RNA sequence: GGGCCGCUAGCUCAAUGGUAGAGCAAGGGACUUUUAAUCCCUAGGUUACAGGUUCGAGCCCUGUGCGGCUCACCA
């Protein structure tokens, strides 16, 4: 937009609102642009009026530097009040977005929001002068950023306020603010224009502050336990470490197909080979799968690997870490999620997958050694298995359909079928099962861990077996990763590994019903697509 | 991808198949301690889009778009 000079091209086209979603659908009709500009005419006229009065609506800096956030200004005034008669006046310069304004003749009130608090500003014509009062009264709009300097005071009704001595416009808003009382409720608008959601709905900001504090608590815990944080490639020539379909991309100069990672696992375990004993990574994974209240195409994952630990050690660390997060966020280990009171205090319940399925689905899969037998037994119990599934997937479906919804309190489910766990060590007493657990809270799968397989020959067999088991046409079939096998052949210490969805933890700790509420910009279908569809053929 | 539900002014919401409204926001006016300020006036709409039924459609039907819930796959 910089190419449009101030007094050059029709300024209408620089109005951000002309590209807002609700108008993109209609933007091809010029009449709508005209109507749009009519609605904006008042604010655009104010821009002209401000400039001709010598007031730059988008100044580069404050005339007087900010001395206090809203919270600090209030605190400073409260402190001075406690001095009683000896109290000295508290002079402040504050800045923020004007959220409300009440005009009454030659005096007026406004609230500014700077992210720390709302602070009332009292503006009296006799104090600020004719010119500034006119600016405040007539040329400012809700949504404008302003700076205000003055002494702190209490109004007649007792509200701590800034008694404005001077006022500066910092940034003009050309879009109307949403309803000050109701905010924005439409979820599509809230997700597509998160900035509007954040500016008007204070509880949204709280969710993301809590999420940030949660991640901070995780790093604090792991750093304190001697882990180092590392970063591994997002763009990978061979994807792996999970059962999921990847996004593909292409490097032009290398003429090479690349995949966006679906997990960090294979790279982090290479680091154990290299001698880093405790590593973790917090980063983005990408999975080309369905979208739901607990699935976004890109999501934040925590994975760690710890040499000389097995999956029992990992369980102890997981329950310890989550209790640590809860204490940091709430002071205790009790949290409420969607009406359930959940206690994260260790130790959590531990139950084998087999026992859990016996308990909740009334079926002992150990009695049915083949997929066909198990599927028959499931049908006899009134379940409806996919006919094409292998035995591991059948067991997994029993878990997610019958067990998972019942696991409200934190629970480790352990010892998984080998067919769906190619990177985990076999259990010593049962070669069809592996030392793996998933943990569940509030009926949601939260994470996954193994005693990591470190036998290179076993790993090669397992990968080759997976190739056969899933068939060439299966989209979750993974390519062989020869370099990973090579790394393991150098010798990998026995270790316990763990992965968990940061977004799901954030849902849990912020009592959010959907992953979209803990993602600042959840993935939504583009609106532009519908406009382009009629004009041109989609690209192949 | 399947099923169900939704889409009306910038925002929040009304409107038996019969003239599309209100509050807030916006524009004009009154008001020197208000706080969802108050009072008077004004403007603002291709009811998501495209068809159909009907004398007449925001409402009924079909399709499309976007969203929500849900099922399937997955963390």
PDB file of C-alpha atoms (C1' of nucleotides) in Angstrom, chain A residues 29 35 39 46 102-107 109 111 120 122 124 126 155-157 159 179-183 185-186 188 192 243 287 289 295-296 299 445 476 504 516 525 530, chain B residues 1 6-7 9-13 23-38 44-46 48-50 65-75:
ATOM      1  CA  UNK A  29     -19.400  -5.430  -7.456  1.00  0.00           C
ATOM      2  CA  UNK A  35     -21.261   2.023  -0.334  1.00  0.00           C
ATOM      3  CA  UNK A  39     -19.671   4.451   5.365  1.00  0.00           C
ATOM      4  CA  UNK A  46     -11.338  13.182   9.875  1.00  0.00           C
ATOM      5  CA  UNK A 102     -18.622   9.576  27.295  1.00  0.00           C
ATOM      6  CA  UNK A 103     -19.042  13.202  26.348  1.00  0.00           C
ATOM      7  CA  UNK A 104     -21.020  15.682  28.409  1.00  0.00           C
ATOM      8  CA  UNK A 105     -20.592  19.200  27.156  1.00  0.00           C
ATOM      9  CA  UNK A 106     -17.307  20.683  28.199  1.00  0.00           C
ATOM     10  CA  UNK A 107     -16.036  17.575  29.926  1.00  0.00           C
ATOM     11  CA  UNK A 109     -14.491  10.522  29.986  1.00  0.00           C
ATOM     12  CA  UNK A 111     -11.272   4.377  28.895  1.00  0.00           C
ATOM     13  CA  UNK A 120     -10.214   5.983  32.772  1.00  0.00           C
ATOM     14  CA  UNK A 122     -10.933  12.506  32.521  1.00  0.00           C
ATOM     15  CA  UNK A 124     -11.943  18.823  30.918  1.00  0.00           C
ATOM     16  CA  UNK A 126     -10.672  24.154  30.833  1.00  0.00           C
ATOM     17  CA  UNK A 155     -13.476  10.967  40.231  1.00  0.00           C
ATOM     18  CA  UNK A 156     -16.531  11.825  42.279  1.00  0.00           C
ATOM     19  CA  UNK A 157     -17.696   8.211  41.957  1.00  0.00           C
ATOM     20  CA  UNK A 159     -12.761   5.633  39.933  1.00  0.00           C
ATOM     21  CA  UNK A 179     -20.295  -3.637  20.316  1.00  0.00           C
ATOM     22  CA  UNK A 180     -18.692  -2.543  23.577  1.00  0.00           C
ATOM     23  CA  UNK A 181     -21.059  -4.607  25.670  1.00  0.00           C
ATOM     24  CA  UNK A 182     -21.495  -7.774  23.640  1.00  0.00           C
ATOM     25  CA  UNK A 183     -18.088  -7.864  21.947  1.00  0.00           C
ATOM     26  CA  UNK A 185     -19.464 -13.484  19.384  1.00  0.00           C
ATOM     27  CA  UNK A 186     -19.499 -14.874  15.877  1.00  0.00           C
ATOM     28  CA  UNK A 188     -15.854 -17.249  12.410  1.00  0.00           C
ATOM     29  CA  UNK A 192     -10.511 -14.913  11.099  1.00  0.00           C
ATOM     30  CA  UNK A 243       1.360 -42.525  11.670  1.00  0.00           C
ATOM     31  CA  UNK A 287      -0.307 -33.435   9.581  1.00  0.00           C
ATOM     32  CA  UNK A 289      -5.451 -35.037   8.195  1.00  0.00           C
ATOM     33  CA  UNK A 295      -7.042 -31.357  15.474  1.00  0.00           C
ATOM     34  CA  UNK A 296      -5.454 -28.479  13.586  1.00  0.00           C
ATOM     35  CA  UNK A 299      -0.028 -28.008  15.997  1.00  0.00           C
ATOM     36  CA  UNK A 445      -5.543 -38.555  24.395  1.00  0.00           C
ATOM     37  CA  UNK A 476       0.463 -43.793   6.284  1.00  0.00           C
ATOM     38  CA  UNK A 504      -4.368 -30.015  24.049  1.00  0.00           C
ATOM     39  CA  UNK A 516      -9.243 -23.329  17.917  1.00  0.00           C
ATOM     40  CA  UNK A 525     -10.767 -22.389   4.722  1.00  0.00           C
ATOM     41  CA  UNK A 530     -14.962 -18.735  -3.645  1.00  0.00           C
TER      42      UNK A 530
ATOM     43  C1'   G B   1     -15.664 -36.809   2.849  1.00  0.00           C
ATOM     44  C1'   G B   6     -26.495 -21.786  11.185  1.00  0.00           C
ATOM     45  C1'   C B   7     -25.464 -17.127   7.950  1.00  0.00           C
ATOM     46  C1'   A B   9     -26.886  -2.933   9.444  1.00  0.00           C
ATOM     47  C1'   G B  10     -19.830  -2.256  11.628  1.00  0.00           C
ATOM     48  C1'   C B  11     -21.272  -5.388  16.420  1.00  0.00           C
ATOM     49  C1'   U B  12     -25.296  -8.041  19.361  1.00  0.00           C
ATOM     50  C1'   C B  13     -30.042  -9.587  18.067  1.00  0.00           C
ATOM     51  C1'   G B  23     -29.874  -1.507  21.109  1.00  0.00           C
ATOM     52  C1'   C B  24     -24.766  -0.316  20.746  1.00  0.00           C
ATOM     53  C1'   A B  25     -21.352   1.901  17.187  1.00  0.00           C
ATOM     54  C1'   A B  26     -21.538   6.167  13.329  1.00  0.00           C
ATOM     55  C1'   G B  27     -23.168  11.640  11.786  1.00  0.00           C
ATOM     56  C1'   G B  28     -25.666  16.444  13.828  1.00  0.00           C
ATOM     57  C1'   G B  29     -27.342  18.943  18.446  1.00  0.00           C
ATOM     58  C1'   A B  30     -27.845  19.715  24.321  1.00  0.00           C
ATOM     59  C1'   C B  31     -25.115  18.796  28.782  1.00  0.00           C
ATOM     60  C1'   U B  32     -18.170  20.846  33.224  1.00  0.00           C
ATOM     61  C1'   U B  33     -17.417  14.032  37.510  1.00  0.00           C
ATOM     62  C1'   U B  34     -19.627  10.003  33.695  1.00  0.00           C
ATOM     63  C1'   U B  35     -18.964   4.777  33.658  1.00  0.00           C
ATOM     64  C1'   A B  36     -23.754  -0.184  29.236  1.00  0.00           C
ATOM     65  C1'   A B  37     -24.063   8.145  30.915  1.00  0.00           C
ATOM     66  C1'   U B  38     -28.756  10.619  29.495  1.00  0.00           C
ATOM     67  C1'   G B  44     -26.988   3.085   7.536  1.00  0.00           C
ATOM     68  C1'   G B  45     -29.621  -3.410   4.125  1.00  0.00           C
ATOM     69  C1'   U B  46     -29.156  -6.970  -3.195  1.00  0.00           C
ATOM     70  C1'   A B  48     -23.989 -15.084   2.420  1.00  0.00           C
ATOM     71  C1'   C B  49     -24.459 -16.193  -3.121  1.00  0.00           C
ATOM     72  C1'   A B  50     -27.265 -18.292  -7.422  1.00  0.00           C
ATOM     73  C1'   G B  65     -19.818 -20.751  -0.398  1.00  0.00           C
ATOM     74  C1'   C B  66     -18.292 -20.115   4.657  1.00  0.00           C
ATOM     75  C1'   G B  67     -18.853 -21.579   9.736  1.00  0.00           C
ATOM     76  C1'   G B  68     -20.436 -24.806  13.943  1.00  0.00           C
ATOM     77  C1'   C B  69     -21.554 -29.661  15.948  1.00  0.00           C
ATOM     78  C1'   U B  70     -20.962 -34.745  14.904  1.00  0.00           C
ATOM     79  C1'   C B  71     -19.087 -39.443  12.479  1.00  0.00           C
ATOM     80  C1'   A B  72     -14.818 -41.417   9.979  1.00  0.00           C
ATOM     81  C1'   C B  73      -8.767 -40.814   9.994  1.00  0.00           C
ATOM     82  C1'   C B  74      -5.259 -38.829  13.418  1.00  0.00           C
ATOM     83  C1'   A B  75      -2.151 -36.129  18.486  1.00  0.00           C
TER      84        A B  75
END
